[in-house]
Amino acid sequence: DENLEFVHLERVQVIASMNPPSTIGRHVLNSRFTANVRIAYFDYPKEEELIQIYSEFAQKVLKQPQLGKGSFAKASKTIATFMVEVYKNIRQAFSIDSHRHYLFTPRDLTQWIFGLLRYQVSSSEDLMESFLYEGSRIFRDRLVGKESRIKYDQMVSIQARQLLKFTPNPQPAFFMSSKDKSLYRNGMPGLERIPFKDYKKFVKTTVTAYEREFRELGLHLFDEVLEFFAQEDRVLSREGGCLVLCGTSGVGRRTITQIVSFLRELEFVSPKITRDYGEKEFRRDLKTIIQQVVVENKSTLLFLENHQMIE
């Protein structure tokens, strides 16, 4: 303290947690600090332990009524083995040395298995398609470049044939959030598979409805646009779902987000940057958005772009 007296702590125990120094934004700990604390290092579970952990998770998840009424629970260990094998191969093929966001952890496996709860499954083929689709959204969507995504598809296809005895359909599956209240799980709408032709027609109808109400877009529905549409719908249909959209200018990130927010009945809000726009103005806009959400009960999407980050 000010009198140079040492301040003692009584009946207070401190436990600090930190990530390894290899991750982003870390700093070296002072040796004076480390000399006075007990240090315990926790590593990821081994492969066999991961399989055991996720076999238990998979068994609980696959017993849910929407996933074949529990008939697939006996395949929990096979599914867990496949998940861990894919996870291991992804960590070997895509490292943080290539891109800093290529940080894959067992948390991704947890999201993968519990993500199945949003799907409606009636057959083993439905289960496999839903399972592989959810895995792609967690791992594949993070990969940079077409070559990396092709490499991922090949890895998953090989493992699916070997471990699951299932050959993935080369035509990508599309799942959209359902408006059927009976399919809601934990406040989130269920995801239903839509055949490619019906899905493309649905997206085209949605774009036309948006253009009639707002403005012409001139959007061409090529495969990448259709994929982005389904990917954003999966996240934005969840309560509090957030996205970081990475890509070059002109790929349609803002346009697709506006259409999906229109489909999900979300109020699309984005700051209008002027020469005098600063932190004060942003706080004012944020206050208006919060009031709109709380007082008027409007579900709102706040869209921020990198050129708007001026301070």
PDB file of C-alpha atoms in Angstrom:
ATOM      1  CA  ASP A   1       0.000   0.000   0.000  1.00  0.00           C
ATOM      2  CA  GLU A   2       1.039   3.674   0.256  1.00  0.00           C
ATOM      3  CA  ASN A   3       3.024   2.924   3.447  1.00  0.00           C
ATOM      4  CA  LEU A   4       4.890   0.090   1.718  1.00  0.00           C
ATOM      5  CA  GLU A   5       3.162  -2.439   3.936  1.00  0.00           C
ATOM      6  CA  PHE A   6       2.437  -5.802   2.319  1.00  0.00           C
ATOM      7  CA  VAL A   7      -1.290  -6.353   1.795  1.00  0.00           C
ATOM      8  CA  HIS A   8      -2.385  -9.828   2.886  1.00  0.00           C
ATOM      9  CA  LEU A   9      -5.373 -11.730   1.544  1.00  0.00           C
ATOM     10  CA  GLU A  10      -7.343 -13.882   3.927  1.00  0.00           C
ATOM     11  CA  ARG A  11      -9.938 -16.526   3.062  1.00  0.00           C
ATOM     12  CA  VAL A  12      -9.503 -15.751  -0.642  1.00  0.00           C
ATOM     13  CA  GLN A  13      -8.066 -18.268  -3.091  1.00  0.00           C
ATOM     14  CA  VAL A  14      -7.264 -17.267  -6.666  1.00  0.00           C
ATOM     15  CA  ILE A  15      -7.235 -19.612  -9.640  1.00  0.00           C
ATOM     16  CA  ALA A  16      -6.128 -18.116 -12.961  1.00  0.00           C
ATOM     17  CA  SER A  17      -6.682 -19.750 -16.330  1.00  0.00           C
ATOM     18  CA  MET A  18      -4.838 -18.990 -19.551  1.00  0.00           C
ATOM     19  CA  ASN A  19      -4.250 -20.309 -23.057  1.00  0.00           C
ATOM     20  CA  PRO A  20      -0.825 -21.422 -24.337  1.00  0.00           C
ATOM     21  CA  PRO A  21       1.568 -18.648 -25.469  1.00  0.00           C
ATOM     22  CA  SER A  22       1.274 -19.916 -29.064  1.00  0.00           C
ATOM     23  CA  THR A  23      -2.241 -18.467 -29.391  1.00  0.00           C
ATOM     24  CA  ILE A  24      -3.041 -14.907 -30.437  1.00  0.00           C
ATOM     25  CA  GLY A  25      -2.559 -11.996 -28.047  1.00  0.00           C
ATOM     26  CA  ARG A  26      -0.537 -13.792 -25.367  1.00  0.00           C
ATOM     27  CA  HIS A  27       2.352 -12.351 -23.334  1.00  0.00           C
ATOM     28  CA  VAL A  28       5.180 -13.933 -21.358  1.00  0.00           C
ATOM     29  CA  LEU A  29       4.486 -14.252 -17.631  1.00  0.00           C
ATOM     30  CA  ASN A  30       6.991 -12.624 -15.304  1.00  0.00           C
ATOM     31  CA  SER A  31       9.204 -15.153 -13.500  1.00  0.00           C
ATOM     32  CA  ARG A  32       8.550 -13.337 -10.200  1.00  0.00           C
ATOM     33  CA  PHE A  33       4.906 -14.246 -10.622  1.00  0.00           C
ATOM     34  CA  THR A  34       5.391 -17.854 -11.715  1.00  0.00           C
ATOM     35  CA  ALA A  35       7.817 -18.457  -8.825  1.00  0.00           C
ATOM     36  CA  ASN A  36       5.058 -17.764  -6.297  1.00  0.00           C
ATOM     37  CA  VAL A  37       2.224 -19.817  -7.754  1.00  0.00           C
ATOM     38  CA  ARG A  38       1.562 -23.494  -8.358  1.00  0.00           C
ATOM     39  CA  ILE A  39       1.308 -24.273 -12.064  1.00  0.00           C
ATOM     40  CA  ALA A  40      -0.795 -27.095 -13.521  1.00  0.00           C
ATOM     41  CA  TYR A  41      -0.836 -27.835 -17.252  1.00  0.00           C
ATOM     42  CA  PHE A  42      -3.929 -29.353 -18.871  1.00  0.00           C
ATOM     43  CA  ASP A  43      -3.613 -30.928 -22.301  1.00  0.00           C
ATOM     44  CA  TYR A  44      -6.339 -32.130 -24.661  1.00  0.00           C
ATOM     45  CA  PRO A  45      -7.640 -35.656 -23.996  1.00  0.00           C
ATOM     46  CA  LYS A  46      -6.016 -38.466 -25.936  1.00  0.00           C
ATOM     47  CA  GLU A  47      -7.733 -39.994 -28.953  1.00  0.00           C
ATOM     48  CA  GLU A  48      -9.108 -42.954 -27.000  1.00  0.00           C
ATOM     49  CA  GLU A  49     -10.429 -40.649 -24.292  1.00  0.00           C
ATOM     50  CA  LEU A  50     -12.099 -38.392 -26.851  1.00  0.00           C
ATOM     51  CA  ILE A  51     -13.839 -41.380 -28.399  1.00  0.00           C
ATOM     52  CA  GLN A  52     -15.111 -42.448 -24.987  1.00  0.00           C
ATOM     53  CA  ILE A  53     -16.322 -38.935 -24.130  1.00  0.00           C
ATOM     54  CA  TYR A  54     -18.148 -38.356 -27.401  1.00  0.00           C
ATOM     55  CA  SER A  55     -19.580 -41.868 -27.459  1.00  0.00           C
ATOM     56  CA  GLU A  56     -21.423 -40.922 -24.274  1.00  0.00           C
ATOM     57  CA  PHE A  57     -22.529 -37.595 -25.739  1.00  0.00           C
ATOM     58  CA  ALA A  58     -23.644 -39.220 -28.997  1.00  0.00           C
ATOM     59  CA  GLN A  59     -25.646 -41.867 -27.173  1.00  0.00           C
ATOM     60  CA  LYS A  60     -27.563 -39.214 -25.217  1.00  0.00           C
ATOM     61  CA  VAL A  61     -28.173 -37.089 -28.312  1.00  0.00           C
ATOM     62  CA  LEU A  62     -29.217 -39.966 -30.577  1.00  0.00           C
ATOM     63  CA  LYS A  63     -31.838 -41.088 -28.051  1.00  0.00           C
ATOM     64  CA  GLN A  64     -33.836 -37.917 -28.707  1.00  0.00           C
ATOM     65  CA  PRO A  65     -37.192 -38.538 -30.433  1.00  0.00           C
ATOM     66  CA  GLN A  66     -36.498 -36.273 -33.441  1.00  0.00           C
ATOM     67  CA  LEU A  67     -33.408 -38.356 -34.295  1.00  0.00           C
ATOM     68  CA  GLY A  68     -35.064 -41.598 -35.338  1.00  0.00           C
ATOM     69  CA  LYS A  69     -36.772 -42.099 -31.940  1.00  0.00           C
ATOM     70  CA  GLY A  70     -33.572 -43.469 -30.444  1.00  0.00           C
ATOM     71  CA  SER A  71     -33.043 -46.211 -33.036  1.00  0.00           C
ATOM     72  CA  PHE A  72     -29.561 -44.917 -33.933  1.00  0.00           C
ATOM     73  CA  ALA A  73     -28.172 -44.750 -30.385  1.00  0.00           C
ATOM     74  CA  LYS A  74     -26.386 -48.067 -30.890  1.00  0.00           C
ATOM     75  CA  ALA A  75     -24.160 -46.391 -33.501  1.00  0.00           C
ATOM     76  CA  SER A  76     -22.849 -43.822 -31.004  1.00  0.00           C
ATOM     77  CA  LYS A  77     -19.326 -45.266 -30.772  1.00  0.00           C
ATOM     78  CA  THR A  78     -18.965 -45.493 -34.547  1.00  0.00           C
ATOM     79  CA  ILE A  79     -20.089 -41.886 -34.928  1.00  0.00           C
ATOM     80  CA  ALA A  80     -17.735 -40.749 -32.149  1.00  0.00           C
ATOM     81  CA  THR A  81     -14.814 -42.588 -33.787  1.00  0.00           C
ATOM     82  CA  PHE A  82     -15.596 -40.884 -37.092  1.00  0.00           C
ATOM     83  CA  MET A  83     -15.775 -37.457 -35.438  1.00  0.00           C
ATOM     84  CA  VAL A  84     -12.453 -37.869 -33.659  1.00  0.00           C
ATOM     85  CA  GLU A  85     -10.775 -39.195 -36.811  1.00  0.00           C
ATOM     86  CA  VAL A  86     -12.004 -36.215 -38.851  1.00  0.00           C
ATOM     87  CA  TYR A  87     -10.947 -33.828 -36.080  1.00  0.00           C
ATOM     88  CA  LYS A  88      -7.466 -35.379 -35.945  1.00  0.00           C
ATOM     89  CA  ASN A  89      -7.015 -35.181 -39.737  1.00  0.00           C
ATOM     90  CA  ILE A  90      -8.206 -31.574 -39.839  1.00  0.00           C
ATOM     91  CA  ARG A  91      -5.722 -30.539 -37.137  1.00  0.00           C
ATOM     92  CA  GLN A  92      -2.929 -32.186 -39.132  1.00  0.00           C
ATOM     93  CA  ALA A  93      -3.951 -30.721 -42.501  1.00  0.00           C
ATOM     94  CA  PHE A  94      -4.886 -27.185 -41.437  1.00  0.00           C
ATOM     95  CA  SER A  95      -2.715 -25.523 -38.807  1.00  0.00           C
ATOM     96  CA  ILE A  96      -2.477 -22.035 -37.357  1.00  0.00           C
ATOM     97  CA  ASP A  97       0.779 -21.638 -39.276  1.00  0.00           C
ATOM     98  CA  SER A  98      -1.333 -21.280 -42.431  1.00  0.00           C
ATOM     99  CA  HIS A  99      -4.105 -19.099 -40.976  1.00  0.00           C
ATOM    100  CA  ARG A 100      -4.405 -17.877 -37.404  1.00  0.00           C
ATOM    101  CA  HIS A 101      -8.077 -18.864 -37.131  1.00  0.00           C
ATOM    102  CA  TYR A 102      -7.302 -22.517 -37.910  1.00  0.00           C
ATOM    103  CA  LEU A 103      -7.516 -23.327 -34.217  1.00  0.00           C
ATOM    104  CA  PHE A 104      -9.582 -26.494 -33.844  1.00  0.00           C
ATOM    105  CA  THR A 105     -10.361 -27.813 -30.357  1.00  0.00           C
ATOM    106  CA  PRO A 106     -12.597 -30.496 -28.769  1.00  0.00           C
ATOM    107  CA  ARG A 107     -15.130 -27.711 -28.253  1.00  0.00           C
ATOM    108  CA  ASP A 108     -15.841 -28.007 -31.991  1.00  0.00           C
ATOM    109  CA  LEU A 109     -16.679 -31.685 -31.509  1.00  0.00           C
ATOM    110  CA  THR A 110     -19.098 -30.767 -28.726  1.00  0.00           C
ATOM    111  CA  GLN A 111     -20.828 -28.223 -30.973  1.00  0.00           C
ATOM    112  CA  TRP A 112     -20.947 -30.808 -33.749  1.00  0.00           C
ATOM    113  CA  ILE A 113     -22.707 -33.536 -31.769  1.00  0.00           C
ATOM    114  CA  PHE A 114     -25.146 -31.222 -29.985  1.00  0.00           C
ATOM    115  CA  GLY A 115     -25.859 -29.409 -33.250  1.00  0.00           C
ATOM    116  CA  LEU A 116     -27.668 -32.565 -34.378  1.00  0.00           C
ATOM    117  CA  LEU A 117     -30.513 -31.721 -32.010  1.00  0.00           C
ATOM    118  CA  ARG A 118     -31.817 -29.175 -34.536  1.00  0.00           C
ATOM    119  CA  TYR A 119     -32.364 -31.772 -37.266  1.00  0.00           C
ATOM    120  CA  GLN A 120     -35.358 -33.972 -38.002  1.00  0.00           C
ATOM    121  CA  VAL A 121     -34.194 -37.488 -38.882  1.00  0.00           C
ATOM    122  CA  SER A 122     -36.272 -40.475 -39.950  1.00  0.00           C
ATOM    123  CA  SER A 123     -33.747 -42.745 -41.695  1.00  0.00           C
ATOM    124  CA  SER A 124     -30.074 -43.623 -41.471  1.00  0.00           C
ATOM    125  CA  GLU A 125     -29.434 -41.694 -44.706  1.00  0.00           C
ATOM    126  CA  ASP A 126     -31.078 -38.593 -43.209  1.00  0.00           C
ATOM    127  CA  LEU A 127     -28.907 -38.966 -40.121  1.00  0.00           C
ATOM    128  CA  MET A 128     -25.687 -39.227 -42.137  1.00  0.00           C
ATOM    129  CA  GLU A 129     -26.547 -36.231 -44.321  1.00  0.00           C
ATOM    130  CA  SER A 130     -27.496 -34.111 -41.317  1.00  0.00           C
ATOM    131  CA  PHE A 131     -24.414 -35.235 -39.422  1.00  0.00           C
ATOM    132  CA  LEU A 132     -22.002 -34.457 -42.274  1.00  0.00           C
ATOM    133  CA  TYR A 133     -23.736 -31.154 -43.013  1.00  0.00           C
ATOM    134  CA  GLU A 134     -23.363 -29.968 -39.410  1.00  0.00           C
ATOM    135  CA  GLY A 135     -19.700 -30.982 -39.414  1.00  0.00           C
ATOM    136  CA  SER A 136     -19.110 -29.024 -42.610  1.00  0.00           C
ATOM    137  CA  ARG A 137     -20.629 -25.902 -41.098  1.00  0.00           C
ATOM    138  CA  ILE A 138     -18.303 -26.154 -38.097  1.00  0.00           C
ATOM    139  CA  PHE A 139     -15.071 -27.056 -39.900  1.00  0.00           C
ATOM    140  CA  ARG A 140     -15.403 -26.502 -43.659  1.00  0.00           C
ATOM    141  CA  ASP A 141     -16.827 -22.973 -43.455  1.00  0.00           C
ATOM    142  CA  ARG A 142     -13.644 -21.770 -41.729  1.00  0.00           C
ATOM    143  CA  LEU A 143     -11.330 -22.976 -44.482  1.00  0.00           C
ATOM    144  CA  VAL A 144      -9.805 -20.442 -46.845  1.00  0.00           C
ATOM    145  CA  GLY A 145      -9.845 -21.123 -50.569  1.00  0.00           C
ATOM    146  CA  LYS A 146     -11.440 -23.671 -52.839  1.00  0.00           C
ATOM    147  CA  GLU A 147      -8.483 -26.076 -52.646  1.00  0.00           C
ATOM    148  CA  SER A 148      -8.758 -26.354 -48.860  1.00  0.00           C
ATOM    149  CA  ARG A 149     -12.485 -27.076 -49.047  1.00  0.00           C
ATOM    150  CA  ILE A 150     -11.933 -29.746 -51.704  1.00  0.00           C
ATOM    151  CA  LYS A 151      -9.270 -31.299 -49.476  1.00  0.00           C
ATOM    152  CA  TYR A 152     -11.717 -31.326 -46.568  1.00  0.00           C
ATOM    153  CA  ASP A 153     -14.443 -32.934 -48.702  1.00  0.00           C
ATOM    154  CA  GLN A 154     -12.047 -35.673 -49.790  1.00  0.00           C
ATOM    155  CA  MET A 155     -10.952 -36.402 -46.214  1.00  0.00           C
ATOM    156  CA  VAL A 156     -14.528 -36.611 -44.956  1.00  0.00           C
ATOM    157  CA  SER A 157     -15.627 -38.722 -47.914  1.00  0.00           C
ATOM    158  CA  ILE A 158     -12.853 -41.277 -47.308  1.00  0.00           C
ATOM    159  CA  GLN A 159     -13.569 -41.504 -43.578  1.00  0.00           C
ATOM    160  CA  ALA A 160     -17.334 -41.727 -44.158  1.00  0.00           C
ATOM    161  CA  ARG A 161     -16.913 -44.678 -46.525  1.00  0.00           C
ATOM    162  CA  GLN A 162     -14.470 -46.460 -44.221  1.00  0.00           C
ATOM    163  CA  LEU A 163     -16.079 -45.884 -40.818  1.00  0.00           C
ATOM    164  CA  LEU A 164     -19.741 -45.078 -41.505  1.00  0.00           C
ATOM    165  CA  LYS A 165     -20.179 -47.228 -44.638  1.00  0.00           C
ATOM    166  CA  PHE A 166     -21.806 -44.189 -46.228  1.00  0.00           C
ATOM    167  CA  THR A 167     -20.920 -42.465 -49.505  1.00  0.00           C
ATOM    168  CA  PRO A 168     -21.641 -38.711 -49.362  1.00  0.00           C
ATOM    169  CA  ASN A 169     -23.746 -37.309 -52.173  1.00  0.00           C
ATOM    170  CA  PRO A 170     -21.629 -35.108 -54.492  1.00  0.00           C
ATOM    171  CA  GLN A 171     -24.642 -32.796 -54.769  1.00  0.00           C
ATOM    172  CA  PRO A 172     -24.491 -30.663 -51.595  1.00  0.00           C
ATOM    173  CA  ALA A 173     -27.425 -30.964 -49.207  1.00  0.00           C
ATOM    174  CA  PHE A 174     -29.269 -27.823 -48.123  1.00  0.00           C
ATOM    175  CA  PHE A 175     -30.991 -27.396 -44.787  1.00  0.00           C
ATOM    176  CA  MET A 176     -33.192 -24.424 -43.914  1.00  0.00           C
ATOM    177  CA  SER A 177     -34.723 -23.377 -40.631  1.00  0.00           C
ATOM    178  CA  SER A 178     -38.334 -24.436 -40.256  1.00  0.00           C
ATOM    179  CA  LYS A 179     -41.220 -22.194 -39.197  1.00  0.00           C
ATOM    180  CA  ASP A 180     -43.041 -25.205 -37.794  1.00  0.00           C
ATOM    181  CA  LYS A 181     -43.279 -24.499 -34.048  1.00  0.00           C
ATOM    182  CA  SER A 182     -43.380 -28.213 -33.266  1.00  0.00           C
ATOM    183  CA  LEU A 183     -39.811 -28.531 -34.557  1.00  0.00           C
ATOM    184  CA  TYR A 184     -38.386 -25.872 -32.231  1.00  0.00           C
ATOM    185  CA  ARG A 185     -35.643 -27.160 -29.909  1.00  0.00           C
ATOM    186  CA  ASN A 186     -34.482 -25.065 -26.953  1.00  0.00           C
ATOM    187  CA  GLY A 187     -35.904 -21.932 -28.541  1.00  0.00           C
ATOM    188  CA  MET A 188     -34.274 -22.626 -31.914  1.00  0.00           C
ATOM    189  CA  PRO A 189     -36.133 -23.644 -35.082  1.00  0.00           C
ATOM    190  CA  GLY A 190     -35.368 -27.074 -36.450  1.00  0.00           C
ATOM    191  CA  LEU A 191     -33.460 -27.551 -39.702  1.00  0.00           C
ATOM    192  CA  GLU A 192     -35.179 -29.343 -42.583  1.00  0.00           C
ATOM    193  CA  ARG A 193     -33.534 -30.779 -45.670  1.00  0.00           C
ATOM    194  CA  ILE A 194     -34.707 -29.299 -48.961  1.00  0.00           C
ATOM    195  CA  PRO A 195     -34.025 -30.888 -52.385  1.00  0.00           C
ATOM    196  CA  PHE A 196     -31.746 -28.749 -54.546  1.00  0.00           C
ATOM    197  CA  LYS A 197     -34.412 -27.745 -57.098  1.00  0.00           C
ATOM    198  CA  ASP A 198     -36.910 -26.790 -54.409  1.00  0.00           C
ATOM    199  CA  TYR A 199     -34.226 -24.953 -52.447  1.00  0.00           C
ATOM    200  CA  LYS A 200     -33.125 -22.884 -55.449  1.00  0.00           C
ATOM    201  CA  LYS A 201     -36.759 -22.036 -56.198  1.00  0.00           C
ATOM    202  CA  PHE A 202     -37.290 -21.044 -52.549  1.00  0.00           C
ATOM    203  CA  VAL A 203     -34.266 -18.721 -52.561  1.00  0.00           C
ATOM    204  CA  LYS A 204     -35.362 -17.175 -55.852  1.00  0.00           C
ATOM    205  CA  THR A 205     -38.858 -16.536 -54.453  1.00  0.00           C
ATOM    206  CA  THR A 206     -37.360 -14.954 -51.324  1.00  0.00           C
ATOM    207  CA  VAL A 207     -35.101 -12.680 -53.400  1.00  0.00           C
ATOM    208  CA  THR A 208     -38.062 -11.631 -55.569  1.00  0.00           C
ATOM    209  CA  ALA A 209     -40.142 -10.805 -52.485  1.00  0.00           C
ATOM    210  CA  TYR A 210     -37.261  -8.738 -51.073  1.00  0.00           C
ATOM    211  CA  GLU A 211     -36.821  -6.841 -54.349  1.00  0.00           C
ATOM    212  CA  ARG A 212     -40.537  -6.006 -54.497  1.00  0.00           C
ATOM    213  CA  GLU A 213     -40.418  -4.512 -51.001  1.00  0.00           C
ATOM    214  CA  PHE A 214     -37.032  -2.794 -51.062  1.00  0.00           C
ATOM    215  CA  ARG A 215     -34.842  -2.571 -54.185  1.00  0.00           C
ATOM    216  CA  GLU A 216     -33.561  -4.471 -57.189  1.00  0.00           C
ATOM    217  CA  LEU A 217     -30.521  -6.584 -56.423  1.00  0.00           C
ATOM    218  CA  GLY A 218     -29.555  -8.206 -59.702  1.00  0.00           C
ATOM    219  CA  LEU A 219     -28.306 -11.206 -57.716  1.00  0.00           C
ATOM    220  CA  HIS A 220     -27.218 -14.275 -59.666  1.00  0.00           C
ATOM    221  CA  LEU A 221     -27.974 -17.502 -57.824  1.00  0.00           C
ATOM    222  CA  PHE A 222     -24.815 -19.472 -58.480  1.00  0.00           C
ATOM    223  CA  ASP A 223     -23.756 -22.298 -56.165  1.00  0.00           C
ATOM    224  CA  GLU A 224     -21.672 -20.178 -53.770  1.00  0.00           C
ATOM    225  CA  VAL A 225     -24.573 -17.771 -53.191  1.00  0.00           C
ATOM    226  CA  LEU A 226     -26.916 -20.658 -52.435  1.00  0.00           C
ATOM    227  CA  GLU A 227     -24.411 -22.096 -49.950  1.00  0.00           C
ATOM    228  CA  PHE A 228     -23.913 -18.736 -48.214  1.00  0.00           C
ATOM    229  CA  PHE A 229     -27.664 -18.315 -47.948  1.00  0.00           C
ATOM    230  CA  ALA A 230     -28.152 -21.624 -46.122  1.00  0.00           C
ATOM    231  CA  GLN A 231     -25.094 -21.055 -43.935  1.00  0.00           C
ATOM    232  CA  GLU A 232     -26.296 -17.654 -42.756  1.00  0.00           C
ATOM    233  CA  ASP A 233     -29.847 -18.910 -42.196  1.00  0.00           C
ATOM    234  CA  ARG A 234     -28.528 -21.703 -39.950  1.00  0.00           C
ATOM    235  CA  VAL A 235     -26.761 -19.184 -37.692  1.00  0.00           C
ATOM    236  CA  LEU A 236     -29.189 -16.254 -37.781  1.00  0.00           C
ATOM    237  CA  SER A 237     -32.177 -18.506 -37.027  1.00  0.00           C
ATOM    238  CA  ARG A 238     -30.600 -19.184 -33.633  1.00  0.00           C
ATOM    239  CA  GLU A 239     -31.321 -16.751 -30.840  1.00  0.00           C
ATOM    240  CA  GLY A 240     -28.234 -14.563 -30.485  1.00  0.00           C
ATOM    241  CA  GLY A 241     -26.517 -16.196 -33.466  1.00  0.00           C
ATOM    242  CA  CYS A 242     -23.517 -14.152 -34.626  1.00  0.00           C
ATOM    243  CA  LEU A 243     -21.252 -14.329 -37.680  1.00  0.00           C
ATOM    244  CA  VAL A 244     -17.909 -13.003 -38.884  1.00  0.00           C
ATOM    245  CA  LEU A 245     -18.053 -12.957 -42.682  1.00  0.00           C
ATOM    246  CA  CYS A 246     -14.595 -13.045 -44.262  1.00  0.00           C
ATOM    247  CA  GLY A 247     -14.052 -12.481 -47.964  1.00  0.00           C
ATOM    248  CA  THR A 248     -13.079 -10.068 -50.687  1.00  0.00           C
ATOM    249  CA  SER A 249     -15.235  -7.125 -51.755  1.00  0.00           C
ATOM    250  CA  GLY A 250     -18.106  -7.869 -54.097  1.00  0.00           C
ATOM    251  CA  VAL A 251     -18.866 -11.459 -53.048  1.00  0.00           C
ATOM    252  CA  GLY A 252     -22.303 -10.458 -51.730  1.00  0.00           C
ATOM    253  CA  ARG A 253     -21.859 -10.646 -47.956  1.00  0.00           C
ATOM    254  CA  ARG A 254     -24.075  -7.644 -47.195  1.00  0.00           C
ATOM    255  CA  THR A 255     -26.683  -8.477 -49.848  1.00  0.00           C
ATOM    256  CA  ILE A 256     -27.132 -12.081 -48.717  1.00  0.00           C
ATOM    257  CA  THR A 257     -27.313 -10.988 -45.076  1.00  0.00           C
ATOM    258  CA  GLN A 258     -30.059  -8.487 -45.943  1.00  0.00           C
ATOM    259  CA  ILE A 259     -32.081 -11.186 -47.707  1.00  0.00           C
ATOM    260  CA  VAL A 260     -31.683 -13.680 -44.854  1.00  0.00           C
ATOM    261  CA  SER A 261     -32.630 -11.029 -42.282  1.00  0.00           C
ATOM    262  CA  PHE A 262     -35.723 -10.293 -44.395  1.00  0.00           C
ATOM    263  CA  LEU A 263     -36.575 -14.007 -44.438  1.00  0.00           C
ATOM    264  CA  ARG A 264     -36.059 -14.297 -40.662  1.00  0.00           C
ATOM    265  CA  GLU A 265     -38.040 -11.073 -40.071  1.00  0.00           C
ATOM    266  CA  LEU A 266     -35.033  -9.334 -38.530  1.00  0.00           C
ATOM    267  CA  GLU A 267     -34.666  -5.567 -38.585  1.00  0.00           C
ATOM    268  CA  PHE A 268     -31.473  -4.920 -40.584  1.00  0.00           C
ATOM    269  CA  VAL A 269     -29.437  -2.076 -39.063  1.00  0.00           C
ATOM    270  CA  SER A 270     -26.023  -0.797 -40.156  1.00  0.00           C
ATOM    271  CA  PRO A 271     -24.341   2.469 -39.060  1.00  0.00           C
ATOM    272  CA  LYS A 272     -24.386   5.249 -41.634  1.00  0.00           C
ATOM    273  CA  ILE A 273     -20.862   6.594 -41.554  1.00  0.00           C
ATOM    274  CA  THR A 274     -20.305  10.305 -42.177  1.00  0.00           C
ATOM    275  CA  ARG A 275     -17.252  12.527 -41.875  1.00  0.00           C
ATOM    276  CA  ASP A 276     -18.121  13.456 -38.285  1.00  0.00           C
ATOM    277  CA  TYR A 277     -19.186   9.972 -37.198  1.00  0.00           C
ATOM    278  CA  GLY A 278     -17.319   8.773 -34.104  1.00  0.00           C
ATOM    279  CA  GLU A 279     -17.665   6.812 -30.887  1.00  0.00           C
ATOM    280  CA  LYS A 280     -20.302   9.200 -29.528  1.00  0.00           C
ATOM    281  CA  GLU A 281     -22.511   8.701 -32.570  1.00  0.00           C
ATOM    282  CA  PHE A 282     -22.013   4.931 -32.476  1.00  0.00           C
ATOM    283  CA  ARG A 283     -23.084   4.789 -28.828  1.00  0.00           C
ATOM    284  CA  ARG A 284     -26.166   6.810 -29.712  1.00  0.00           C
ATOM    285  CA  ASP A 285     -27.042   4.417 -32.547  1.00  0.00           C
ATOM    286  CA  LEU A 286     -26.430   1.445 -30.257  1.00  0.00           C
ATOM    287  CA  LYS A 287     -28.733   2.935 -27.628  1.00  0.00           C
ATOM    288  CA  THR A 288     -31.465   3.364 -30.250  1.00  0.00           C
ATOM    289  CA  ILE A 289     -31.067  -0.272 -31.340  1.00  0.00           C
ATOM    290  CA  ILE A 290     -31.257  -1.557 -27.753  1.00  0.00           C
ATOM    291  CA  GLN A 291     -34.398   0.489 -27.101  1.00  0.00           C
ATOM    292  CA  GLN A 292     -35.932  -0.877 -30.282  1.00  0.00           C
ATOM    293  CA  VAL A 293     -35.204  -4.445 -29.195  1.00  0.00           C
ATOM    294  CA  VAL A 294     -36.326  -4.047 -25.579  1.00  0.00           C
ATOM    295  CA  VAL A 295     -39.245  -1.616 -25.835  1.00  0.00           C
ATOM    296  CA  GLU A 296     -40.668  -2.486 -29.265  1.00  0.00           C
ATOM    297  CA  ASN A 297     -39.684  -6.185 -29.065  1.00  0.00           C
ATOM    298  CA  LYS A 298     -38.121  -6.123 -32.533  1.00  0.00           C
ATOM    299  CA  SER A 299     -35.619  -8.810 -33.420  1.00  0.00           C
ATOM    300  CA  THR A 300     -32.684  -6.883 -34.851  1.00  0.00           C
ATOM    301  CA  LEU A 301     -29.542  -7.665 -36.815  1.00  0.00           C
ATOM    302  CA  LEU A 302     -26.608  -5.267 -36.407  1.00  0.00           C
ATOM    303  CA  PHE A 303     -24.361  -5.419 -39.465  1.00  0.00           C
ATOM    304  CA  LEU A 304     -20.859  -3.972 -39.083  1.00  0.00           C
ATOM    305  CA  GLU A 305     -18.303  -3.684 -41.895  1.00  0.00           C
ATOM    306  CA  ASN A 306     -14.567  -3.134 -41.614  1.00  0.00           C
ATOM    307  CA  HIS A 307     -14.703   0.277 -43.333  1.00  0.00           C
ATOM    308  CA  GLN A 308     -17.016   1.435 -40.534  1.00  0.00           C
ATOM    309  CA  MET A 309     -14.317   0.808 -37.915  1.00  0.00           C
ATOM    310  CA  ILE A 310     -12.762   4.252 -38.161  1.00  0.00           C
ATOM    311  CA  GLU A 311     -11.494   4.462 -34.576  1.00  0.00           C
TER     312      GLU A 311
END
